[in-house]
Short mmCIF file of C-alpha atoms in Angstrom, two decimals:
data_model
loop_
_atom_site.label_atom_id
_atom_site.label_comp_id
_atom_site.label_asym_id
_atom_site.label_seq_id
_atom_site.Cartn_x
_atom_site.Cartn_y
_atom_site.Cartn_z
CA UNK A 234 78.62 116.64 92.27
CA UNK A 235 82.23 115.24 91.31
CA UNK A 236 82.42 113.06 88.86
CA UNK A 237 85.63 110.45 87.51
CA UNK A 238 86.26 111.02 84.18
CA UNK A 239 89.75 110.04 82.85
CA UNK A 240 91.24 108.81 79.66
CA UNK A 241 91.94 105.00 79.60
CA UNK A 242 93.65 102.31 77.67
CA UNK A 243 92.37 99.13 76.20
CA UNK A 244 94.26 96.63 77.77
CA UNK A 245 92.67 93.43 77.02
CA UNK A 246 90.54 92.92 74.12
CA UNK A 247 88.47 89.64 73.36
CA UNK A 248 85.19 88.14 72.40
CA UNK A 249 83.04 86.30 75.57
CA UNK A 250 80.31 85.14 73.36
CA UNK A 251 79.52 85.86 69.58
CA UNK A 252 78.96 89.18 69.26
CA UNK A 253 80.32 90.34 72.82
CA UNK A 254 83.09 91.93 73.33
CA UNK A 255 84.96 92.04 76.36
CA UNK A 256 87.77 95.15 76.77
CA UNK A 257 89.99 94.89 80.28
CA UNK A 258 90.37 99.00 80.58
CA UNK A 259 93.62 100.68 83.04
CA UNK A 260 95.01 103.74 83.42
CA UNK A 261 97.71 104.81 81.56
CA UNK A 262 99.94 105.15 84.49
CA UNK A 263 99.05 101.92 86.00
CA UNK A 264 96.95 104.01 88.89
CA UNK A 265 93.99 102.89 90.35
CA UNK A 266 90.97 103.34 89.61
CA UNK A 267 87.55 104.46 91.46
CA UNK A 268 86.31 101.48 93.81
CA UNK A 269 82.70 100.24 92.57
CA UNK A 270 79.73 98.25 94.02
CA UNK A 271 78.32 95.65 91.88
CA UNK A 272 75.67 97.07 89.53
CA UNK A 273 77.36 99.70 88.57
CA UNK A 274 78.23 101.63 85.16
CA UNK A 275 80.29 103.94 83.57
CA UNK A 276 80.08 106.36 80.89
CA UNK A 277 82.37 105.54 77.71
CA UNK A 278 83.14 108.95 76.13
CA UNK A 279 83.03 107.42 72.22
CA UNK A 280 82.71 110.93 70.58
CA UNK A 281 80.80 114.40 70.06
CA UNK A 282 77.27 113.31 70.66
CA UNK A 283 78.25 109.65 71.20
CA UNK A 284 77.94 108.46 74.82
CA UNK A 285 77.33 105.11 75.53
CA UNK A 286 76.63 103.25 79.30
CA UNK A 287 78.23 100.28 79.82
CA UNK A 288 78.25 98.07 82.76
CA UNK A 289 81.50 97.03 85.13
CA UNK A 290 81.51 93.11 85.28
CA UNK A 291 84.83 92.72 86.64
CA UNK A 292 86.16 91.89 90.26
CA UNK A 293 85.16 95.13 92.19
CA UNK A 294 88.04 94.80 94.82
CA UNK A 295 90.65 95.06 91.50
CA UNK A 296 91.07 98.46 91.16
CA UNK A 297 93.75 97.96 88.79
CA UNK A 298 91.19 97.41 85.68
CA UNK A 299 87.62 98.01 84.53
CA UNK A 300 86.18 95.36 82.40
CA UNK A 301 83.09 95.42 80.44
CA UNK A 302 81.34 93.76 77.44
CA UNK A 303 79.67 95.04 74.37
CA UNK A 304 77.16 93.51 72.23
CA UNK A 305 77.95 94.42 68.82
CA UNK A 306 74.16 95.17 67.70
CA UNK A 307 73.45 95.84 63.92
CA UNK A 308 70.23 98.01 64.12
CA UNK A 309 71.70 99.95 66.95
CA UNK A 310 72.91 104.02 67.12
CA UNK A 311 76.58 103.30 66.48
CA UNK A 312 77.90 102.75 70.07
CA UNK A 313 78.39 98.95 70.08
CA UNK A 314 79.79 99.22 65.80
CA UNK A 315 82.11 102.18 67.13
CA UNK A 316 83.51 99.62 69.97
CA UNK A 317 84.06 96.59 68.05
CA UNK A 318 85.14 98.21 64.93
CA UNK A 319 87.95 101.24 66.17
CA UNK A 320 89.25 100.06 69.52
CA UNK A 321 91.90 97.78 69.73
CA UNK A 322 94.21 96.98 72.48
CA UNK A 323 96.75 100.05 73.08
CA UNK A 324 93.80 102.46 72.18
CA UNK A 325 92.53 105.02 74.49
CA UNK A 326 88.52 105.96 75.64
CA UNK A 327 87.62 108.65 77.51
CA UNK A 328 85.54 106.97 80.55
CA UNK A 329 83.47 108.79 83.00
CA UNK A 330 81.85 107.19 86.40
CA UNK A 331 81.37 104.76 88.02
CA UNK A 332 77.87 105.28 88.61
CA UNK A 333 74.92 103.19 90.95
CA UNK A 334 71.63 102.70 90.46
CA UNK A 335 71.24 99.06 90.69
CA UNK A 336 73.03 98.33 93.71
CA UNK A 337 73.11 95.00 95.19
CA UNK A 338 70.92 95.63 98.27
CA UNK A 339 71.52 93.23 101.83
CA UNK A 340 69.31 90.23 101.69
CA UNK A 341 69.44 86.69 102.94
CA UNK A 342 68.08 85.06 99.39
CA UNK A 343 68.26 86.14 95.94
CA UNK A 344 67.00 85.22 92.49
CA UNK A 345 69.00 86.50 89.43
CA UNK A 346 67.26 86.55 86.10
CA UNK A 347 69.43 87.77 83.14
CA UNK A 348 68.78 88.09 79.12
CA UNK A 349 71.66 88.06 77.14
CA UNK A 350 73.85 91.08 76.98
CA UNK A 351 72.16 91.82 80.76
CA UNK A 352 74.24 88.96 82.11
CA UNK A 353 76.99 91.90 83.08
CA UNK A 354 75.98 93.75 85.76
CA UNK A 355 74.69 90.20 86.85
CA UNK A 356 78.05 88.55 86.95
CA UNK A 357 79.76 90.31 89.87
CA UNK A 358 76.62 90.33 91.89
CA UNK A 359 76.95 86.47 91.98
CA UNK A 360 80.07 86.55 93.46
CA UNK A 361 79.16 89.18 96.27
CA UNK A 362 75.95 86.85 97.01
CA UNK A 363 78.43 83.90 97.07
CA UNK A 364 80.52 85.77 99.35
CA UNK A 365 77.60 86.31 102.08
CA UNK A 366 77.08 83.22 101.77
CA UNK A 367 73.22 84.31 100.84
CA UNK A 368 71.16 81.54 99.14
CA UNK A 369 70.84 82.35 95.38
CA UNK A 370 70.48 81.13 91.96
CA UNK A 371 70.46 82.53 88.19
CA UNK A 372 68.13 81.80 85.12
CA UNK A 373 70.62 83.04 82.04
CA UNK A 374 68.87 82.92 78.60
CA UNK A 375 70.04 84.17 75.30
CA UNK A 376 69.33 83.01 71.62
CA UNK A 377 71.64 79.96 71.92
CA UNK A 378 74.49 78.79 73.91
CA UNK A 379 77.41 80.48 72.07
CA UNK A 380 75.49 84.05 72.40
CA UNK A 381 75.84 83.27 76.54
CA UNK A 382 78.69 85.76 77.52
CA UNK A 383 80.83 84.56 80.42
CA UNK A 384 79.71 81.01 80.64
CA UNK A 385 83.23 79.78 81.81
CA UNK A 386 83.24 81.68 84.53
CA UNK A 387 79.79 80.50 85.46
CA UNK A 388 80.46 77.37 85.63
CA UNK A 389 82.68 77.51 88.90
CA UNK A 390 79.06 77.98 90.56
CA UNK A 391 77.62 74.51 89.12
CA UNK A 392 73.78 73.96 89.76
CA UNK A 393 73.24 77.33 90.94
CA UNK A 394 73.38 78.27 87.37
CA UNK A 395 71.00 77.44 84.80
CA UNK A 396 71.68 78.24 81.17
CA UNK A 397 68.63 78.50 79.04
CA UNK A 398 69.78 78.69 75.53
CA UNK A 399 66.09 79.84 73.43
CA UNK A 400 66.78 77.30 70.48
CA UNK A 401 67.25 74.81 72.97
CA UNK A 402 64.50 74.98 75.33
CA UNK A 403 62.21 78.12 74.09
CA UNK A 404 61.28 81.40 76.41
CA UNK A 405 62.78 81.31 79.47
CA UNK A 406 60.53 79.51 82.22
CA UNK A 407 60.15 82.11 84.68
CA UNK A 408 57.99 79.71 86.71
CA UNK A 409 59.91 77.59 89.10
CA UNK A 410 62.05 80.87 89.75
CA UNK A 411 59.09 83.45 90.32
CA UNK A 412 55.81 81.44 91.40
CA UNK A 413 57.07 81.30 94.59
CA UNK A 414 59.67 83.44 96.81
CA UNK A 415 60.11 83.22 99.67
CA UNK A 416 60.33 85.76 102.41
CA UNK A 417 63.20 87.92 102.59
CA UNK A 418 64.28 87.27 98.59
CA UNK A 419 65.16 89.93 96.27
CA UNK A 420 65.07 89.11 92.55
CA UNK A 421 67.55 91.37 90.20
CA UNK A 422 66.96 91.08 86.77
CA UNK A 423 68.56 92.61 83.51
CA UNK A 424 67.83 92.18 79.51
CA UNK A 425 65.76 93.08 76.87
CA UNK A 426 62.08 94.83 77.44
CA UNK A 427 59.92 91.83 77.18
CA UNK A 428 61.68 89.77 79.98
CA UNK A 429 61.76 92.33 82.11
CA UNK A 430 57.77 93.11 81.78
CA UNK A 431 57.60 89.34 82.11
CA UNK A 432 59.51 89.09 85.47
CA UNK A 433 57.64 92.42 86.43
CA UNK A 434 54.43 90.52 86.18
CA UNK A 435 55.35 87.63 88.19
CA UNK A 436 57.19 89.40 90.82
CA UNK A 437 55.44 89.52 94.33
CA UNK A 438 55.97 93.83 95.36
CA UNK A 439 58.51 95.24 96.30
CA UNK A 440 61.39 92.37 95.76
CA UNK A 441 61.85 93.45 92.25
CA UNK A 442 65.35 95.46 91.38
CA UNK A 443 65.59 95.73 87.64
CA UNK A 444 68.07 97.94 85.17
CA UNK A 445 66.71 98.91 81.89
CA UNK A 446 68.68 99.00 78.49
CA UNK A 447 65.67 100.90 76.68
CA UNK A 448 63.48 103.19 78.21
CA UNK A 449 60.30 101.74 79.57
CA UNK A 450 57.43 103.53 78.23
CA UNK A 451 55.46 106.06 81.11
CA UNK A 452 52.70 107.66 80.50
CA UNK A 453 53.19 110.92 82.49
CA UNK A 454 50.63 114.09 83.28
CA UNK A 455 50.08 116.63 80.88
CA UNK A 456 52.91 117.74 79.50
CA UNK A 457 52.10 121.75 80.57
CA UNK A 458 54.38 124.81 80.36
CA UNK A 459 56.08 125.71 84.44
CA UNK A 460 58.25 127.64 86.25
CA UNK A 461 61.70 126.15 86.89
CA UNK A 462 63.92 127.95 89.73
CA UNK A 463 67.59 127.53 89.67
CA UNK A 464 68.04 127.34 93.55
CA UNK A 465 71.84 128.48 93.63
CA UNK A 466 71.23 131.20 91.59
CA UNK A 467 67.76 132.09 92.47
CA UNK A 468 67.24 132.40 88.34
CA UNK A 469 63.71 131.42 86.90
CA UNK A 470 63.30 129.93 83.99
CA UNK A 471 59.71 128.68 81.83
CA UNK A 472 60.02 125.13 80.63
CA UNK A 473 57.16 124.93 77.75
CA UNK A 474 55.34 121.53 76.97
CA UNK A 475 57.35 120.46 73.88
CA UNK A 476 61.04 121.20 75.79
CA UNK A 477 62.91 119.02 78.19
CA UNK A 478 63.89 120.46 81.58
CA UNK A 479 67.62 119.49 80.14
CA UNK A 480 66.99 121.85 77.10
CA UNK A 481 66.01 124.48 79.25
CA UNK A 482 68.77 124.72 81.66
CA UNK A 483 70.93 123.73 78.70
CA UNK A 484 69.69 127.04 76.56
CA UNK A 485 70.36 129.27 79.59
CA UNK A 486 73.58 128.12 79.55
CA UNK A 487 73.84 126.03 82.78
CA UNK A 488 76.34 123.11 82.45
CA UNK A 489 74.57 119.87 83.53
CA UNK A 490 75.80 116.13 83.22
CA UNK A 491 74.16 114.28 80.76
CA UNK A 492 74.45 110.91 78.33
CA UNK A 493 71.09 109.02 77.13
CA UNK A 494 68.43 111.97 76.94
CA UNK A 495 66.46 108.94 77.42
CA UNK A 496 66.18 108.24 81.48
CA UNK A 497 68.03 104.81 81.27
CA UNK A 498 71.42 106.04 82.55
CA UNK A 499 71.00 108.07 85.71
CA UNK A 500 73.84 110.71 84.44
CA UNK A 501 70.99 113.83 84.78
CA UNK A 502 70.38 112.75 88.20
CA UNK A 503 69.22 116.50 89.67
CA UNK A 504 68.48 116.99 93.49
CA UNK A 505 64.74 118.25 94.01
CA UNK A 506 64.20 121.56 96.31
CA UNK A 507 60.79 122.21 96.06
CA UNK A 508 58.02 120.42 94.23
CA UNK A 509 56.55 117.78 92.81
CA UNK A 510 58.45 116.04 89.76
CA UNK A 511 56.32 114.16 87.32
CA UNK A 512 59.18 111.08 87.30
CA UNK A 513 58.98 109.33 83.63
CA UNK A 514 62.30 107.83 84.01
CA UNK A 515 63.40 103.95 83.82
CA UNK A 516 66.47 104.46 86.59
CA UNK A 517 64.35 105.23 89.89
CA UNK A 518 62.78 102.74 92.18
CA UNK A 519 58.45 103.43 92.70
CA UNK A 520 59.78 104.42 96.35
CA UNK A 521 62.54 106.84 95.37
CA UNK A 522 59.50 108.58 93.40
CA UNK A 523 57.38 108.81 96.15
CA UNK A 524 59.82 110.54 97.95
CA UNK A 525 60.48 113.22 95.35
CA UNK A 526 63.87 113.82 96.51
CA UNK A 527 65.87 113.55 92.78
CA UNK A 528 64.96 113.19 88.89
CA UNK A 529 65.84 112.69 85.52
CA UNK A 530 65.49 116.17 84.64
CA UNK A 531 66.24 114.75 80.69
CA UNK A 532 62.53 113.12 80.58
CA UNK A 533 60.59 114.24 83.94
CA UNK A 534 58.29 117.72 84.17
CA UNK A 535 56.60 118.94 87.06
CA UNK A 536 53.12 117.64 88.42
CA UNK A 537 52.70 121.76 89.46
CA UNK A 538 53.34 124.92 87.96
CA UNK A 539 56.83 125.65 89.94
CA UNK A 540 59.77 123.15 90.54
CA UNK A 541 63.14 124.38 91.79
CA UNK A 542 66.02 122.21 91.56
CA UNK A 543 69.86 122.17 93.15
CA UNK A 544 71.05 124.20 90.00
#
């Protein structure tokens, strides 16, 4: 699988809400860069053993600059301090992707929920919807209205936005968006953990598309020793119950792309060849488990005793 990965500059640098930061990145030659559908991500290369996912909330048909926004978060792994506090405009990041796994599907109607910092891979989905001319509407919240990244640029939408600020008017009231949707209506919705179990509740099945910050916890089978067959090379490998499938393939020295170790980012994304993976990942829809075609090979095992993967 080919991958983008290129060093590029920090054009812009500024602050969207408190605590966000917003960085405009080009190349260094003024090339383009790769074309992107909303929802998607890249990879910002920060350091050795610091790899952070961030998502594009720019104008997709500009392919002159990436933008994305960071929320600077104190009790974090060093990511969001490392952004804020060493780049500055003129600086360069090493950036790999884009990558997709929260792609705006085709629908006539559409209900956007967002939580804070989740507003980004939001914002360019609004305009695409716009652009369709679908019928849709967002329910923003954050802890008040100055942590509400991107609000100017909301407001060109008027009413079709509403801004729920908590010390305003509390928990967000997923209610009048979620008690009843109509036919034909997908609802996307971003943020912290306890919104998104909250709009997973509500949601009728099947219209829910959500991306996940944190992993969501899954209780998987048995985590049992199995065989694991490199299918290009025809090698086998044994992948005991307290080691990864990553850490395997990793300690038999096979290069494989990875970031989060925590199946949030989609980056270990491993074609299936034969068997059944036991998914425990927070990227893949409950159909693209069923079919068993890819998986996170950084948190998902086998449901068998043999899995062989496009390695």
């Amino acid at each position: 699988m080919s991958v983008h990965e290129a060093e590029l500059v920090v054009s812009v640098r500024e602050f969207s809400a408190d605590g966000v930061l917003a960085l405009t990145l080009r190349h260094p030659l003024g090339q383009e860069l790769p074309s992107w559908e909303p929802g998607a991500h890249v990879d910002l290369l920060l350091g050795p053993e610091l790899e952070r996912q961030y998502s594009l909330c720019s104008d997709p048909a500009d392919r002159s600059a990436w933008r994305i926004a960071v929320l600077r978060e104190p009790g974090g792994r060093g990511g969001s301090a490392y952004v804020h506090d060493a780049l500055g405009e003129g600086d360069k990041v090493r950036v790999r992707g884009p990558r997709n796994h929260f792609r705006l599907e085709p629908a006539p109607r559409y209900r956007f929920v967002a939580g804070g910092i989740g507003i980004t891979p939001i914002l360019p989905m609004l305009a695409a919807a716009e652009a369709a001319g679908a019928d849709w509407s967002l329910l923003y919240g954050g802890r008040s209205r100055s942590s509400l990244a991107f609000t100017g640029e909301l407001s060109r939408y008027g009413d079709r936005v509403t801004l729920a600020p908590q010390d305003e008017t509390g928990l967000l009231d997923l209610g009048p968006v979620l008690d009843e949707v109509p036919d034909g209506t997908l609802v996307y919705c971003c943020g912290p953990a306890p919104l998104l179990d909250a709009v997973e509740e509500r949601c009728p099945a099947g219209v829910l598309r959500v991306e996940r910050f944190r992993p969501k916890t899954r209780h998987g089978s048995d985590d049992r020793e199995f065989e694991l067959v490199l299918a290009r090379s025809g090698r086998s490998l044994t992948v005991p119950p307290d080691v990864s499938v990553l850490d395997t393939v990793r300690a038999a020295g096979v290069e494989v792309l990875y970031s989060c170790t925590e199946g949030t980012c989609g980056t270990c994304e491993t074609d299936v060849v034969e068997g059944a993976p036991d998914h425990r990942d927070s990227v893949l829809t409950e159909e693209e488990r069923a079919a068993g075609d890819t998986m996170m090979i950084c948190v998902s095992r086998c449901r068998g005793a043999r899995l062989v993967l496009d390695l």
